[in-house]
Amino acid sequence: MIEKQFPAIIIVAPLVMSILMNLMGILSKKGCYYLTVVTVSVSLISAIGLLQQVINSGKISYRLGGWDPPWGIEYMVDHLNAYLLVIVTAIALLAAIFSLRPIERVMPARIPQFYSLFLLLTTGLIGMTITGDAFNLYVLIEITSISCYALIAKGDDRSPLASFNYLIIGTVGACFYLLGVGYLYIMTGSLNMLDIAKILPTVYGTNAIVAAFSFFMVGIAIKMAFFPVHGWLPNAYTHSPDVVSAFMAATVTKVSAYVMIRVMFTVFDPSYSLKVFPVMDLLGWLSVGAMMYGCTLALAQREIKRLLSYIIIAEVGYIVVGISVANRLGFIGSVLHIMNDAIMMVCLFLVAGAVAFKTGAKTIDDYRGLAKRMPLSAAAFLVGTLSVVGVPPTCGFFSKWYLLLGTIEAGRYIYTAALLLSSLMSAIVGFRVLQSIYSTSSERPSLKDEAPLSMLGPIYVSVVAIMVIGFFSGDIINAVIQHTVPHGFK
Amino acid sequence: MIEYIVAKYNYWIYIALMMVGFYAMMAKKNLVKKLLGLNIFQWSIILFYISTSVKSGGATIPILDKAIDVANPSLYLNPLPHVLMLTAIVVGVSTTGVALALIILLYRCFRTLDEDEIFERLSE
């Protein structure tokens, strides 16, 4: 019987626990950590259960509170969001396990509050992924963002300003999304995504719907840090606490990319989204801009976390370019890249966190001789970098391969060239860091001083995932991703 | 042209307010003024939603008159936008709360709320 309630458990568990966390904090500080890990594990188990149910028996529609859609809020789980739920909850679990030592050191007096916000962020991300109601999605976007702002501000001395700027831009993005919902509500009288999709064809062609579509696109682009509205991302991710940047880097932009796919292909019909105005060309060229801009600026950075932040901007470009070519292969590449990018980014940011925890190193120069001091972390960084570059057999290769095939099939050779060029540039970026890590420095002591197990464990789970998922990408595509391709894509 | 503007005056007002808020966010250097701009921006959207539910011709709010004929929608306003905006107001208040906390944090750190001065301190 409990399997039927998974769509509720997955979101109610972290939500309730984030409120109870302060009570737990009175009893025991250590208990907060274990409670968080257990709660996120419960969500992960529910997510895996949901994915299994979806693979076996198709879409699930869950009526929250027993109200029938379109009046009540419907939680709708199909292949796309069941897949994303597993990714989000798995990354939340890795980040939660990793957080034990750094949080004890950075904010010893604020442990319950940190875990409370952490679970609230998890709730928001899961909710954004699972909900089938357009207005509910707005509320969950804001829950995610507000917990992000608060968590970012606990970082170094520049973090409050970075967080404030993110707050201003992020709220504008969410407001644009809200306006889009408003226009759709005026035209259709409904808030349920599937119900809107049913009514919309009768009013396609009106200006109000074009306005709604544009508001959605701009709002979501801001949330996913899509070039040229990416301005908030590098500062916010560089200055936030290490655990938080690892968690956010791997999930927030990816879940926003999912929201974009959902709005373009579930709420609006693919045939409308592709032709309303040259939106696909626009997205394609902007993603070329994102790839070039992200990789070029990554070349110029000395701080590791800032460098990785610019790589994320380029990776968002990869995800969008696959959608913009509007064919089967490109779309599969995009959806696969959402997962691969999440795993790569969590791996690299966690290594950056572990190194900063042990040695305080933050820039490329600080990383000199790291391979001697922290050989295991250095090896994990190597694997993550290879995957960002797209070297087989790491998982990054397979999604890039599908993206390349997609752009070639669409005849968009400039996109293909941009993908290859930005891979080459990320190789240069990566090898600059690796050269520093594997060079021997004479002036620093090279005693071996590896990170504790609670940090190495999550890092190595992500390393194994990078190595293994590539081999199974064929199975993942057959079982899950091929069902997510919108109808009409060839 | 004039009739066109007057007939849809609620939308023009919401767009004007939105632009005022947008200008404050982009052009003002003081963090509190930026936050006020953000609030004006959010509130303009709330007014937009509320104005969409208005009906002329004696329509009222359902809870005021219990004997109202529910089957005839021209007798009462659409309550859903009002309810949605209650949620949006709560979201706006919490965003403002977090932003004010950040502003206090910045003031304690830099003893100023001017963005340029904060940048100067940071680059020192």
Short mmCIF file of C-alpha atoms in Angstrom, two decimals, chain A residues 39-369:
data_model
loop_
_atom_site.label_atom_id
_atom_site.label_comp_id
_atom_site.label_asym_id
_atom_site.label_seq_id
_atom_site.Cartn_x
_atom_site.Cartn_y
_atom_site.Cartn_z
CA THR A 39 15.21 11.88 5.71
CA VAL A 40 16.97 12.35 2.39
CA SER A 41 17.42 8.56 2.15
CA VAL A 42 13.67 8.13 2.59
CA SER A 43 13.15 10.55 -0.32
CA LEU A 44 15.72 8.70 -2.41
CA ILE A 45 14.02 5.35 -1.77
CA SER A 46 10.64 6.85 -2.72
CA ALA A 47 12.18 8.32 -5.88
CA ILE A 48 13.63 4.97 -6.90
CA GLY A 49 10.27 3.34 -6.14
CA LEU A 50 8.51 5.92 -8.31
CA LEU A 51 10.92 5.39 -11.19
CA GLN A 52 10.33 1.64 -10.99
CA GLN A 53 6.55 2.11 -10.98
CA VAL A 54 6.74 4.47 -13.95
CA ILE A 55 8.94 2.07 -15.93
CA ASN A 56 6.61 -0.83 -15.15
CA SER A 57 3.21 0.75 -15.52
CA GLY A 58 3.50 4.23 -17.01
CA LYS A 59 2.47 7.66 -15.72
CA ILE A 60 1.30 8.18 -12.15
CA SER A 61 -1.18 10.88 -11.21
CA TYR A 62 -1.41 11.58 -7.48
CA ARG A 63 -4.20 13.69 -6.03
CA LEU A 64 -2.84 15.64 -3.13
CA GLY A 65 -5.46 15.77 -0.37
CA GLY A 66 -7.86 13.73 -2.50
CA TRP A 67 -9.06 16.68 -4.61
CA ASP A 68 -9.63 15.84 -8.23
CA PRO A 69 -7.62 17.70 -10.86
CA PRO A 70 -7.96 20.31 -12.33
CA TRP A 71 -9.32 21.84 -9.08
CA GLY A 72 -6.93 20.20 -6.67
CA ILE A 73 -3.18 20.06 -6.98
CA GLU A 74 -2.08 17.09 -8.99
CA TYR A 75 1.34 15.49 -8.64
CA MET A 76 2.17 14.01 -11.97
CA VAL A 77 5.06 11.59 -12.38
CA ASP A 78 6.19 10.45 -15.80
CA HIS A 79 9.49 9.12 -17.11
CA LEU A 80 11.13 12.54 -17.26
CA ASN A 81 10.51 13.69 -13.73
CA ALA A 82 10.85 10.26 -12.10
CA TYR A 83 14.34 10.17 -13.63
CA LEU A 84 15.11 13.67 -12.39
CA LEU A 85 13.74 12.93 -8.90
CA VAL A 86 16.25 10.09 -8.52
CA ILE A 87 19.09 12.42 -9.58
CA VAL A 88 18.05 15.26 -7.25
CA THR A 89 17.52 13.05 -4.19
CA ALA A 90 20.73 11.08 -4.82
CA ILE A 91 22.74 14.32 -5.03
CA ALA A 92 21.02 15.64 -1.91
CA LEU A 93 22.10 12.46 -0.10
CA LEU A 94 25.72 12.82 -1.24
CA ALA A 95 25.79 16.47 -0.14
CA ALA A 96 24.13 15.60 3.19
CA ILE A 97 26.70 12.88 3.98
CA PHE A 98 29.56 15.19 2.95
CA SER A 99 28.32 18.02 5.18
CA LEU A 100 29.25 16.41 8.53
CA ARG A 101 32.77 17.84 9.04
CA PRO A 102 32.69 21.15 7.10
CA ILE A 103 29.49 22.35 8.76
CA GLU A 104 30.85 21.47 12.22
CA ARG A 105 33.83 23.65 11.44
CA VAL A 106 32.24 26.55 9.54
CA MET A 107 29.06 27.12 11.57
CA PRO A 108 29.21 25.15 14.83
CA ALA A 109 26.50 27.29 16.46
CA ARG A 110 24.06 27.05 13.56
CA ILE A 111 23.95 23.31 12.77
CA PRO A 112 20.16 22.74 13.20
CA GLN A 113 19.37 25.89 11.20
CA PHE A 114 21.68 24.78 8.39
CA TYR A 115 20.08 21.35 8.11
CA SER A 116 16.62 22.89 8.32
CA LEU A 117 17.39 25.09 5.30
CA PHE A 118 19.13 22.21 3.54
CA LEU A 119 16.00 20.06 3.80
CA LEU A 120 13.83 23.00 2.72
CA LEU A 121 15.99 23.39 -0.39
CA THR A 122 15.61 19.65 -1.04
CA THR A 123 11.83 19.96 -0.60
CA GLY A 124 11.69 22.83 -3.08
CA LEU A 125 13.72 21.00 -5.72
CA ILE A 126 11.72 17.78 -5.37
CA GLY A 127 8.49 19.77 -5.49
CA MET A 128 9.53 21.68 -8.62
CA THR A 129 10.19 18.35 -10.27
CA ILE A 130 7.08 16.47 -9.21
CA THR A 131 4.28 19.02 -9.31
CA GLY A 132 1.74 19.11 -12.14
CA ASP A 133 0.26 22.47 -11.22
CA ALA A 134 1.60 25.68 -12.75
CA PHE A 135 0.98 27.92 -9.74
CA ASN A 136 2.25 25.34 -7.28
CA LEU A 137 5.43 25.28 -9.35
CA TYR A 138 5.84 29.05 -8.78
CA VAL A 139 5.56 28.62 -5.01
CA LEU A 140 8.09 25.79 -5.06
CA ILE A 141 10.50 27.81 -7.24
CA GLU A 142 10.38 30.49 -4.55
CA ILE A 143 10.85 27.98 -1.71
CA THR A 144 13.96 26.70 -3.51
CA SER A 145 15.27 30.18 -4.18
CA ILE A 146 14.67 31.60 -0.71
CA SER A 147 16.47 28.69 0.95
CA CYS A 148 19.29 29.18 -1.59
CA TYR A 149 19.64 32.87 -0.71
CA ALA A 150 19.84 32.08 2.98
CA LEU A 151 22.33 29.24 2.52
CA ILE A 152 24.59 31.25 0.19
CA ALA A 153 24.81 34.07 2.71
CA LYS A 154 26.49 31.71 5.21
CA GLY A 155 29.63 31.58 3.05
CA ASP A 156 32.71 33.84 3.12
CA ASP A 157 32.67 37.63 3.67
CA ARG A 158 31.58 38.41 0.11
CA SER A 159 28.66 36.00 0.19
CA PRO A 160 25.95 38.38 1.58
CA LEU A 161 26.36 40.73 -1.39
CA ALA A 162 26.39 37.82 -3.87
CA SER A 163 23.28 36.46 -2.20
CA PHE A 164 21.54 39.86 -2.32
CA ASN A 165 22.20 40.25 -6.03
CA TYR A 166 20.98 36.70 -6.66
CA LEU A 167 17.86 37.55 -4.64
CA ILE A 168 17.05 40.58 -6.79
CA ILE A 169 17.62 38.82 -10.11
CA GLY A 170 16.09 35.53 -8.98
CA THR A 171 12.90 37.17 -7.75
CA VAL A 172 12.52 39.00 -11.06
CA GLY A 173 12.82 35.62 -12.81
CA ALA A 174 10.18 34.04 -10.58
CA CYS A 175 7.91 37.09 -11.09
CA PHE A 176 8.15 36.68 -14.87
CA TYR A 177 7.17 33.05 -14.46
CA LEU A 178 4.22 34.18 -12.32
CA LEU A 179 3.14 36.64 -15.02
CA GLY A 180 3.26 33.81 -17.55
CA VAL A 181 0.97 31.75 -15.32
CA GLY A 182 -1.34 34.77 -15.01
CA TYR A 183 -1.70 35.20 -18.77
CA LEU A 184 -2.35 31.49 -19.23
CA TYR A 185 -4.93 31.58 -16.45
CA ILE A 186 -6.75 34.50 -18.07
CA MET A 187 -6.88 32.67 -21.38
CA THR A 188 -7.65 29.13 -20.20
CA GLY A 189 -9.11 29.45 -16.71
CA SER A 190 -7.00 26.58 -15.46
CA LEU A 191 -3.80 26.04 -13.52
CA ASN A 192 -3.31 22.31 -13.97
CA MET A 193 -0.61 21.72 -16.60
CA LEU A 194 -2.37 18.89 -18.42
CA ASP A 195 -5.69 20.75 -18.30
CA ILE A 196 -4.06 23.90 -19.70
CA ALA A 197 -2.49 21.79 -22.44
CA LYS A 198 -5.96 20.51 -23.35
CA ILE A 199 -7.58 23.97 -23.52
CA LEU A 200 -4.68 25.90 -25.10
CA PRO A 201 -5.08 24.76 -28.75
CA THR A 202 -8.34 26.73 -28.95
CA VAL A 203 -6.55 30.02 -28.18
CA TYR A 204 -3.21 29.53 -29.95
CA GLY A 205 -2.48 32.45 -32.22
CA THR A 206 -3.59 35.13 -29.75
CA ASN A 207 -1.05 37.67 -28.59
CA ALA A 208 -1.72 36.88 -24.94
CA ILE A 209 -0.40 33.34 -25.42
CA VAL A 210 2.73 34.62 -27.16
CA ALA A 211 3.24 36.98 -24.20
CA ALA A 212 2.74 34.11 -21.74
CA PHE A 213 5.23 31.94 -23.60
CA SER A 214 7.82 34.74 -23.67
CA PHE A 215 7.39 35.49 -19.95
CA PHE A 216 7.86 31.80 -19.14
CA MET A 217 11.00 31.57 -21.25
CA VAL A 218 12.64 34.69 -19.79
CA GLY A 219 11.73 33.73 -16.22
CA ILE A 220 13.04 30.20 -16.53
CA ALA A 221 16.17 31.34 -18.39
CA ILE A 222 17.04 33.57 -15.42
CA LYS A 223 16.51 30.67 -13.02
CA MET A 224 18.69 28.30 -15.05
CA ALA A 225 21.46 30.91 -15.52
CA PHE A 226 21.15 30.74 -19.30
CA PHE A 227 23.39 33.16 -21.20
CA PRO A 228 22.92 36.21 -21.24
CA VAL A 229 21.01 36.25 -17.92
CA HIS A 230 23.58 34.18 -16.03
CA GLY A 231 25.05 37.13 -14.12
CA TRP A 232 24.06 35.96 -10.63
CA LEU A 233 25.64 32.51 -10.85
CA PRO A 234 29.44 32.89 -10.60
CA ASN A 235 29.42 35.07 -7.48
CA ALA A 236 26.68 33.11 -5.76
CA TYR A 237 28.37 29.74 -6.28
CA THR A 238 31.91 30.94 -5.57
CA HIS A 239 31.22 32.55 -2.22
CA SER A 240 28.68 30.13 -0.74
CA PRO A 241 29.75 27.36 1.69
CA ASP A 242 31.34 24.42 -0.16
CA VAL A 243 28.62 21.86 0.56
CA VAL A 244 25.95 24.31 -0.54
CA SER A 245 27.69 25.16 -3.79
CA ALA A 246 28.12 21.46 -4.58
CA PHE A 247 24.44 20.79 -3.96
CA MET A 248 23.20 23.86 -5.84
CA ALA A 249 25.61 23.51 -8.75
CA ALA A 250 24.41 19.99 -9.37
CA THR A 251 20.68 20.57 -9.00
CA VAL A 252 19.26 24.11 -9.26
CA THR A 253 20.16 24.82 -12.90
CA LYS A 254 19.31 21.26 -13.91
CA VAL A 255 15.86 21.31 -12.32
CA SER A 256 15.21 24.68 -13.98
CA ALA A 257 16.17 23.13 -17.32
CA TYR A 258 13.60 20.43 -16.58
CA VAL A 259 10.97 23.14 -15.92
CA MET A 260 11.82 24.65 -19.32
CA ILE A 261 11.30 21.28 -21.04
CA ARG A 262 8.05 20.80 -19.14
CA VAL A 263 6.66 24.21 -20.11
CA MET A 264 7.74 23.98 -23.74
CA PHE A 265 6.59 20.44 -24.43
CA THR A 266 3.89 19.56 -21.89
CA VAL A 267 2.05 22.81 -21.18
CA PHE A 268 2.54 24.14 -24.70
CA ASP A 269 2.34 21.72 -27.58
CA PRO A 270 5.71 21.00 -29.29
CA SER A 271 4.18 22.05 -32.61
CA TYR A 272 3.39 25.46 -31.06
CA SER A 273 6.65 25.93 -29.13
CA LEU A 274 8.72 25.23 -32.23
CA LYS A 275 6.90 27.69 -34.46
CA VAL A 276 5.57 30.53 -32.29
CA PHE A 277 8.50 32.71 -33.29
CA PRO A 278 12.01 31.57 -34.24
CA VAL A 279 12.42 30.57 -30.59
CA MET A 280 14.49 27.49 -31.38
CA ASP A 281 16.99 29.48 -33.45
CA LEU A 282 17.18 32.03 -30.67
CA LEU A 283 17.79 29.35 -28.04
CA GLY A 284 20.35 27.63 -30.25
CA TRP A 285 22.40 30.76 -30.89
CA LEU A 286 22.21 31.83 -27.27
CA SER A 287 23.49 28.41 -26.21
CA VAL A 288 26.39 28.79 -28.63
CA GLY A 289 27.01 32.10 -26.86
CA ALA A 290 26.75 30.36 -23.47
CA MET A 291 29.30 27.70 -24.42
CA MET A 292 31.81 30.17 -25.83
CA TYR A 293 31.34 32.71 -23.04
CA GLY A 294 31.44 30.13 -20.23
CA CYS A 295 34.58 28.39 -21.47
CA THR A 296 36.40 31.62 -22.34
CA LEU A 297 35.79 33.10 -18.93
CA ALA A 298 36.67 29.82 -17.25
CA LEU A 299 40.07 30.13 -18.93
CA ALA A 300 40.61 33.48 -17.26
CA GLN A 301 39.82 32.36 -13.69
CA ARG A 302 42.26 31.51 -10.92
CA GLU A 303 39.76 30.55 -8.24
CA ILE A 304 38.68 26.91 -8.62
CA LYS A 305 35.03 27.38 -7.63
CA ARG A 306 34.62 30.41 -9.88
CA LEU A 307 36.20 28.48 -12.75
CA LEU A 308 33.73 25.64 -12.20
CA SER A 309 30.85 28.15 -12.07
CA TYR A 310 31.71 29.37 -15.56
CA ILE A 311 31.87 25.75 -16.72
CA ILE A 312 28.28 25.36 -15.44
CA ILE A 313 27.19 28.28 -17.64
CA ALA A 314 28.69 26.45 -20.62
CA GLU A 315 27.03 23.18 -19.55
CA VAL A 316 23.62 24.89 -19.45
CA GLY A 317 24.36 25.86 -23.04
CA TYR A 318 24.95 22.18 -23.90
CA ILE A 319 21.61 21.19 -22.39
CA VAL A 320 19.70 23.89 -24.27
CA VAL A 321 21.41 23.33 -27.63
CA GLY A 322 20.15 19.74 -27.65
CA ILE A 323 16.58 20.95 -27.10
CA SER A 324 16.89 23.69 -29.71
CA VAL A 325 17.74 21.36 -32.61
CA ALA A 326 14.33 19.72 -32.02
CA ASN A 327 15.15 16.16 -32.97
CA ARG A 328 15.21 12.85 -31.13
CA LEU A 329 18.96 12.45 -30.80
CA GLY A 330 19.55 15.99 -29.60
CA PHE A 331 16.74 15.74 -27.04
CA ILE A 332 18.09 12.44 -25.70
CA GLY A 333 21.50 14.08 -25.44
CA SER A 334 20.03 16.97 -23.45
CA VAL A 335 18.16 14.79 -21.00
CA LEU A 336 21.18 12.53 -20.57
CA HIS A 337 23.41 15.56 -20.10
CA ILE A 338 21.16 16.84 -17.30
CA MET A 339 22.12 13.73 -15.31
CA ASN A 340 25.77 13.61 -16.35
CA ASP A 341 26.32 17.28 -15.65
CA ALA A 342 24.75 16.91 -12.21
CA ILE A 343 27.11 14.04 -11.36
CA MET A 344 30.21 15.75 -12.77
CA MET A 345 29.51 18.99 -10.97
CA VAL A 346 28.79 17.36 -7.64
CA CYS A 347 32.07 15.44 -7.97
CA LEU A 348 34.20 18.49 -8.82
CA PHE A 349 32.59 20.82 -6.27
CA LEU A 350 32.85 18.19 -3.51
CA VAL A 351 36.56 17.73 -4.26
CA ALA A 352 36.98 21.51 -4.14
CA GLY A 353 35.19 21.43 -0.78
CA ALA A 354 37.34 18.61 0.58
CA VAL A 355 40.56 20.34 -0.51
CA ALA A 356 39.46 23.64 1.00
CA PHE A 357 38.57 21.79 4.23
CA LYS A 358 41.96 20.09 4.52
CA THR A 359 44.38 22.67 3.13
CA GLY A 360 42.42 25.90 2.68
CA ALA A 361 43.45 25.91 -0.98
CA LYS A 362 41.12 27.93 -3.20
CA THR A 363 43.07 28.94 -6.32
CA ILE A 364 44.93 27.06 -9.03
CA ASP A 365 48.25 28.11 -7.51
CA ASP A 366 47.21 26.78 -4.10
CA TYR A 367 46.53 23.42 -5.74
CA ARG A 368 50.21 22.88 -6.58
CA GLY A 369 51.46 19.54 -5.36
#
